[in-house]
Structure formats: C-alpha cells, structure tokens
Tab-separated table of C-alpha atoms and ligand atoms in Angstrom:
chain	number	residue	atom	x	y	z
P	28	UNK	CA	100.099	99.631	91.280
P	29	UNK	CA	103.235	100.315	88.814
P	30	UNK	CA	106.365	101.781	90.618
P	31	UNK	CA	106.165	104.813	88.167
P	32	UNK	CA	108.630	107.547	89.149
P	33	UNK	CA	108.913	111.315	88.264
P	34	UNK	CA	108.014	112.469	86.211
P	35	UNK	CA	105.191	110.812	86.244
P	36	UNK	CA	102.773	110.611	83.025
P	37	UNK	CA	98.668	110.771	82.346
P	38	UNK	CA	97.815	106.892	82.130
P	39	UNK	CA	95.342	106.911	79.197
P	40	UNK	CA	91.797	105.325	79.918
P	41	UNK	CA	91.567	101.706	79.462
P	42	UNK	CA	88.879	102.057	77.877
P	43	UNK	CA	86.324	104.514	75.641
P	44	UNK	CA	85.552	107.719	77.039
P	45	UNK	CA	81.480	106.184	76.484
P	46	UNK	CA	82.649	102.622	77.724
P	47	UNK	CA	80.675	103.126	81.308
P	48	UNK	CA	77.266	104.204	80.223
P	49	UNK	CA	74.858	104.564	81.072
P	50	UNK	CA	76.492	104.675	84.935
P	51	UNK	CA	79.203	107.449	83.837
P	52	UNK	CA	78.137	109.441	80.615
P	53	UNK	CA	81.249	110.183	78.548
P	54	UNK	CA	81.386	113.645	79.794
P	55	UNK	CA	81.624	112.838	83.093
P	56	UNK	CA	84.425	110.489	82.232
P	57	UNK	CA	86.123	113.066	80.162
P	58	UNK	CA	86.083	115.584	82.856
P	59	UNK	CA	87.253	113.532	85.569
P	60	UNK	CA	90.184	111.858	83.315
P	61	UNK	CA	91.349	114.945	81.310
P	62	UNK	CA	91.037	118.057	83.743
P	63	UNK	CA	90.818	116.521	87.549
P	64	UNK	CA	93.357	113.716	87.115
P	65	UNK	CA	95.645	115.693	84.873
P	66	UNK	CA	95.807	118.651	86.916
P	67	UNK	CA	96.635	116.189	89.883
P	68	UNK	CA	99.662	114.559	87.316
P	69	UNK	CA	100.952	118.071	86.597
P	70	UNK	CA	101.064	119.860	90.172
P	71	UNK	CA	102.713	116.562	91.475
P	72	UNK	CA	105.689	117.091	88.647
P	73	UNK	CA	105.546	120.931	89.410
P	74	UNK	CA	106.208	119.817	92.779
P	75	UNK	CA	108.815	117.281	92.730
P	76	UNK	CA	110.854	119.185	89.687
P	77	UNK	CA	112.237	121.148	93.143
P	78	UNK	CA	113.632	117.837	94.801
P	79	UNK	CA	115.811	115.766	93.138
P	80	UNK	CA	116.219	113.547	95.753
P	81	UNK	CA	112.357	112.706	95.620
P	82	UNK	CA	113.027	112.103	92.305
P	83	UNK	CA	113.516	108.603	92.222
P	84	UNK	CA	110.782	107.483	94.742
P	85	UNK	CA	107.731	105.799	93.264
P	86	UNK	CA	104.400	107.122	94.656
P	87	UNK	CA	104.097	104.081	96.915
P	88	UNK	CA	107.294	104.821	98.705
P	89	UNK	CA	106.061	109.012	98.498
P	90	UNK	CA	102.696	108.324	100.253
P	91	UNK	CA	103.448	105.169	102.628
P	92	UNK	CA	105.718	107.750	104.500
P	93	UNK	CA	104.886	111.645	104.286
P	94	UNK	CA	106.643	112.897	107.467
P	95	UNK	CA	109.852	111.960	106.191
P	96	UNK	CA	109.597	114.637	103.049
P	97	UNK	CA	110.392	118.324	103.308
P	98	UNK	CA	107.851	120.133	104.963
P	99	UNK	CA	107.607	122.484	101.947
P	100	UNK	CA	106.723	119.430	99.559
P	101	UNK	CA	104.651	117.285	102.076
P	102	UNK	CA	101.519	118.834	101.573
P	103	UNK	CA	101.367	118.941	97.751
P	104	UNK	CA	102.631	115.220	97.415
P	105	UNK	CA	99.873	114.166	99.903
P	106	UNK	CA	96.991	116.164	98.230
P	107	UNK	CA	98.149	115.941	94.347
P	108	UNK	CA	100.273	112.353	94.648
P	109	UNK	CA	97.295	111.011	96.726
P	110	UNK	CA	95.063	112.488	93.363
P	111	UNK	CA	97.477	110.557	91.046
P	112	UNK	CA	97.371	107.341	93.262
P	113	UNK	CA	94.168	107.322	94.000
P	114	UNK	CA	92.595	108.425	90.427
P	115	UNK	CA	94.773	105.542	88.693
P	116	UNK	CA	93.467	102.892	90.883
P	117	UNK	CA	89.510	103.823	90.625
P	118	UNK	CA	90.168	103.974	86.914
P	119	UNK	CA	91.781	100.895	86.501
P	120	UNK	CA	89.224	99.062	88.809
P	121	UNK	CA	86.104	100.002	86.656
P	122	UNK	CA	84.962	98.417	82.835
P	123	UNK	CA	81.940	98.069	80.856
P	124	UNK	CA	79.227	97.280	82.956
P	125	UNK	CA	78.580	93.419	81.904
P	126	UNK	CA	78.761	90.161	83.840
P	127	UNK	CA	81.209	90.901	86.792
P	128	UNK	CA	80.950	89.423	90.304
P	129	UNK	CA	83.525	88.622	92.880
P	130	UNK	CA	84.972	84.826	92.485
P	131	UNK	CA	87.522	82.769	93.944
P	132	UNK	CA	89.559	83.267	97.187
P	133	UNK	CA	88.447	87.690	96.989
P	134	UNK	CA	84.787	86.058	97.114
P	135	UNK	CA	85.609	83.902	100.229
P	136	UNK	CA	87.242	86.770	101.823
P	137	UNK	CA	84.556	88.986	101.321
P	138	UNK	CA	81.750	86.289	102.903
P	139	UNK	CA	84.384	85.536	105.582
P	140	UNK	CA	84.403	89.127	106.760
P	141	UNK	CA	82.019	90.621	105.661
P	142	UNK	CA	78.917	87.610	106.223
P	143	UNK	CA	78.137	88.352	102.368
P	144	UNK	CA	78.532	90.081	99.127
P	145	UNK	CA	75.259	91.654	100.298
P	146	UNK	CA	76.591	93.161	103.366
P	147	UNK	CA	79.602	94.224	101.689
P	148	UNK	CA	77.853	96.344	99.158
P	149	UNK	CA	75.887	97.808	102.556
P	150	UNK	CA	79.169	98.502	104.527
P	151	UNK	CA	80.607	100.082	101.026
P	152	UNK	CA	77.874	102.082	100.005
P	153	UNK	CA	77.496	103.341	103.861
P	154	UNK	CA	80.962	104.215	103.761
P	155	UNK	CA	80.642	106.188	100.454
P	156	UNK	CA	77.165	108.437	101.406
P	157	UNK	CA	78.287	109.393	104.460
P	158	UNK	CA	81.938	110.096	103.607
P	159	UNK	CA	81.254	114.328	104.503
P	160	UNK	CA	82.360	116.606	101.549
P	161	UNK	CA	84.868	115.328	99.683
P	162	UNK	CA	86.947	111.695	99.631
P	163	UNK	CA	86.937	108.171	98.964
P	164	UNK	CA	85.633	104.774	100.314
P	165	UNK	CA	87.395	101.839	100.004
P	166	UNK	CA	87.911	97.606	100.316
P	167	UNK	CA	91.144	97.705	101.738
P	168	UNK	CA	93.232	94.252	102.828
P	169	UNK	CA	95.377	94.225	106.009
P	170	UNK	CA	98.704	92.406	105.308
P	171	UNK	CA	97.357	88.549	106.527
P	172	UNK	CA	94.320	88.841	104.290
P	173	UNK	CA	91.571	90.912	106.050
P	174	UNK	CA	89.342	92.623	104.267
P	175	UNK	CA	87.808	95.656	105.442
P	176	UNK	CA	85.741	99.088	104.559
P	177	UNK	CA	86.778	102.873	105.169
P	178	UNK	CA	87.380	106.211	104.075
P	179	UNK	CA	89.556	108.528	103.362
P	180	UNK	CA	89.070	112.774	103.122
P	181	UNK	CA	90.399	114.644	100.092
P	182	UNK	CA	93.034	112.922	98.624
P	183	UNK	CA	94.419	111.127	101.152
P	184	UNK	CA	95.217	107.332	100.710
P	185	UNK	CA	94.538	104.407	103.234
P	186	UNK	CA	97.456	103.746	105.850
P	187	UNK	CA	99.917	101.617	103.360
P	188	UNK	CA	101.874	100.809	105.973
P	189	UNK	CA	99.052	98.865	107.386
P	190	UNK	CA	96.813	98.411	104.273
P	191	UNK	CA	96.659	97.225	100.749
P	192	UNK	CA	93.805	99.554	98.843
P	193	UNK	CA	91.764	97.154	96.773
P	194	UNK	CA	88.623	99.277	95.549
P	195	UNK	CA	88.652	102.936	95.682
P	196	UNK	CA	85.105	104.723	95.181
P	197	UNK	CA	85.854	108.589	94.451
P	198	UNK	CA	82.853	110.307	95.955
P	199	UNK	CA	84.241	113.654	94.958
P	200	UNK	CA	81.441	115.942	93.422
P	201	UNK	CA	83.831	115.790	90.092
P	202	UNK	CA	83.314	112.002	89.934
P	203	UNK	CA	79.431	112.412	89.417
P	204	UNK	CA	77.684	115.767	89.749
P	205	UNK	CA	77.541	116.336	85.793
P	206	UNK	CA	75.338	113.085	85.707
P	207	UNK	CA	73.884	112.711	89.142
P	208	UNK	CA	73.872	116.167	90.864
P	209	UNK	CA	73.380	115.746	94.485
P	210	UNK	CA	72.554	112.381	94.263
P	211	UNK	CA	75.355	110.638	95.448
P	212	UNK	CA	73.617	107.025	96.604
P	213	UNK	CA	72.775	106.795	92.549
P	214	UNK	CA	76.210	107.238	91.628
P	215	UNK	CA	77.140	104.286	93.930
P	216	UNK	CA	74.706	102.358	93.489
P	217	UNK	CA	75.609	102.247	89.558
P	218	UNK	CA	79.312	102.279	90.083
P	219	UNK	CA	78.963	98.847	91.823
P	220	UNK	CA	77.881	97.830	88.345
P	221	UNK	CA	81.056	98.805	86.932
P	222	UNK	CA	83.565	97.214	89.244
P	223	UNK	CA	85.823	95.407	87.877
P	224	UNK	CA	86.197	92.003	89.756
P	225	UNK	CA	89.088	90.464	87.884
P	226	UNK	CA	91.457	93.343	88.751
P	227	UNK	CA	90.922	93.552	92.397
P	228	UNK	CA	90.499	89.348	92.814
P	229	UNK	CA	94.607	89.776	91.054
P	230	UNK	CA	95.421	92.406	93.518
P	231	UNK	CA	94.521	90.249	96.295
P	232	UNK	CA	95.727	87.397	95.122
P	233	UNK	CA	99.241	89.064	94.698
P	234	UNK	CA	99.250	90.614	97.727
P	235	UNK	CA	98.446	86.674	99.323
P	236	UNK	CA	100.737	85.021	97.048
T	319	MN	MN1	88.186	112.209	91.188
C-alpha cells in the first residue's frame, strides 16, 4: 500500500474499464471505480480539509489507530478512509482473467494453513456469502507469516495492528448487482478467476522479507 497523504487522489484503473470480462462487465467496473470509490476519495478530503494535523498521516497510520482522532472525524475516516483503503487494494489485486495461480512461498503458506488451495477457496468463498449485508472478506497475514480468512462490515479494515490485508473481496451489492443481482456465490466464484497472484505473493513476500 503507498503512504499517500491528503489530499489524497482517484488511483486510475490499472487496467481497461472491459479488462475483467466476462467476470465484471465494464459497467460494473465503471460504476464501482468512478462513483463508489470516488465518492469515498472525496468525503475523506472533505473530511480531513478540517484537521490539519491529520494532514500529514497516510491512511495506514489513519486506520491502524482510530481512537486516537477527534471524535468528530473518527467516524468519516473509518467509513470513507476504510472505502479508499480498501477499494485501492481489491483493485489493484484483480487483472485479466488468464493463467494466475498462487506460487512460491504465498503457495506454501496457503497449503500450510489452510491444507490446500482447495480449502482456501472454501474458507474464502464461505467467508464472502455469508458476510450479512454489506463488507469484505479477506486473506489476511499475522506479522510471523500466518495466513488466515475473515471479514470485515462496511468499510471497515482488518486489525492492522495485528494483520497485514492480502486479498480483499468487496461483497458490497455495488461490486456486483449490475451483473449478478442477488447472486452473490457467482460473483465470487468468478472473481477468484481474476485474482491477481503476483501482487499478493509480493505483498507477502515484503511483509516476510
Ligand atoms: Mn466497493
């Protein structure tokens, strides 16, 4: 994650808005990028425009420790920073859909705690249907190396005091219902298509180098 500070700025796509189908149509994409994760961008500046001494905190620092900010501002940097933090990881950790699968030491990791990629996929996906209303699922990494699953409501992040996120799944009805409607296991089941392996084996390796 880049130590960005305010004011903090829309990180374009890394890709075409059309680069995910057939898992995530390009309007879905569009929607999600342009409107949801904007919005979340713009009432976090709103927000921190107020406290200059906020000013100079990345989101990392913002989020790891919420009850030390102004009451006023705590609840707006946790729902609306959480949107920016969490929306730039899940877009950075999905591509085209072609030839990706866990290698290396994330691989290990993920047979070593989890049995298999198989059970993984089951832990994640549980995690991600049964998440109620709105939120995430995630791989996470404790600070020795463990890897585990969980979720998070709204737009809260993991604990990242205890936790390195990894993978974030947004199983917000904005992430899908254009394409999917209710049906929330399809969505999953296709993002897993999409993840982007490379990304999140770097983010564990830096976070074990
Ligand atoms: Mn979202």
């Amino acid at each position: 994650m880049r130590d960005e500070t305010y004011p903090f700025v829309v990180q374009p796509l890394p890709y075409d808005y059309d680069a995910l189908t057939p898992v995530l149509d390009a309007a879905t994409l569009t929607v999600h990028h342009d409107k949801h994760y904007k919005t979340y961008v713009d009432n976090l500046n709103h927000t921190l425009a107020d406290y200059p001494q906020l000013q100079k905190k990345s989101l990392k620092e913002l989020l790891g420790d919420l009850d030390a900010l102004p009451p006023a501002a705590r609840k707006s940097v946790r729902n609306n920073g959480g949107g920016v933090f969490n929306h730039e990881l899940y877009f950075a950790s999905i591509k085209c859909p072609v030839g990706q699968a866990p290698e290396g030491m994330l691989a290990q990791a993920i047979d070593r705690d989890f049995g298999s990629y198989a059970r993984f996929k089951e832990r994640l996906t549980q995690a991600a249907i049964t998440q109620f209303g709105s939120g995430w699922a995630w791989l996470v990494s404790s600070r020795e190396g463990r890897l585990s699953v969980t979720q998070t409501p709204n737009q809260d992040v993991p604990d990242l005091k205890e936790f390195t996120p990894l993978l974030p799944v947004d199983v917000w009805e904005h992430a899908y219902y254009l394409q999917y409607q209710n049906r929330r296991g399809d969505y999953v089941d296709g993002w897993f298509d999409l993840i982007h392996w490379k990304r999140v084996q770097r983010r564990y390796e830096e976070l074990m180098a």
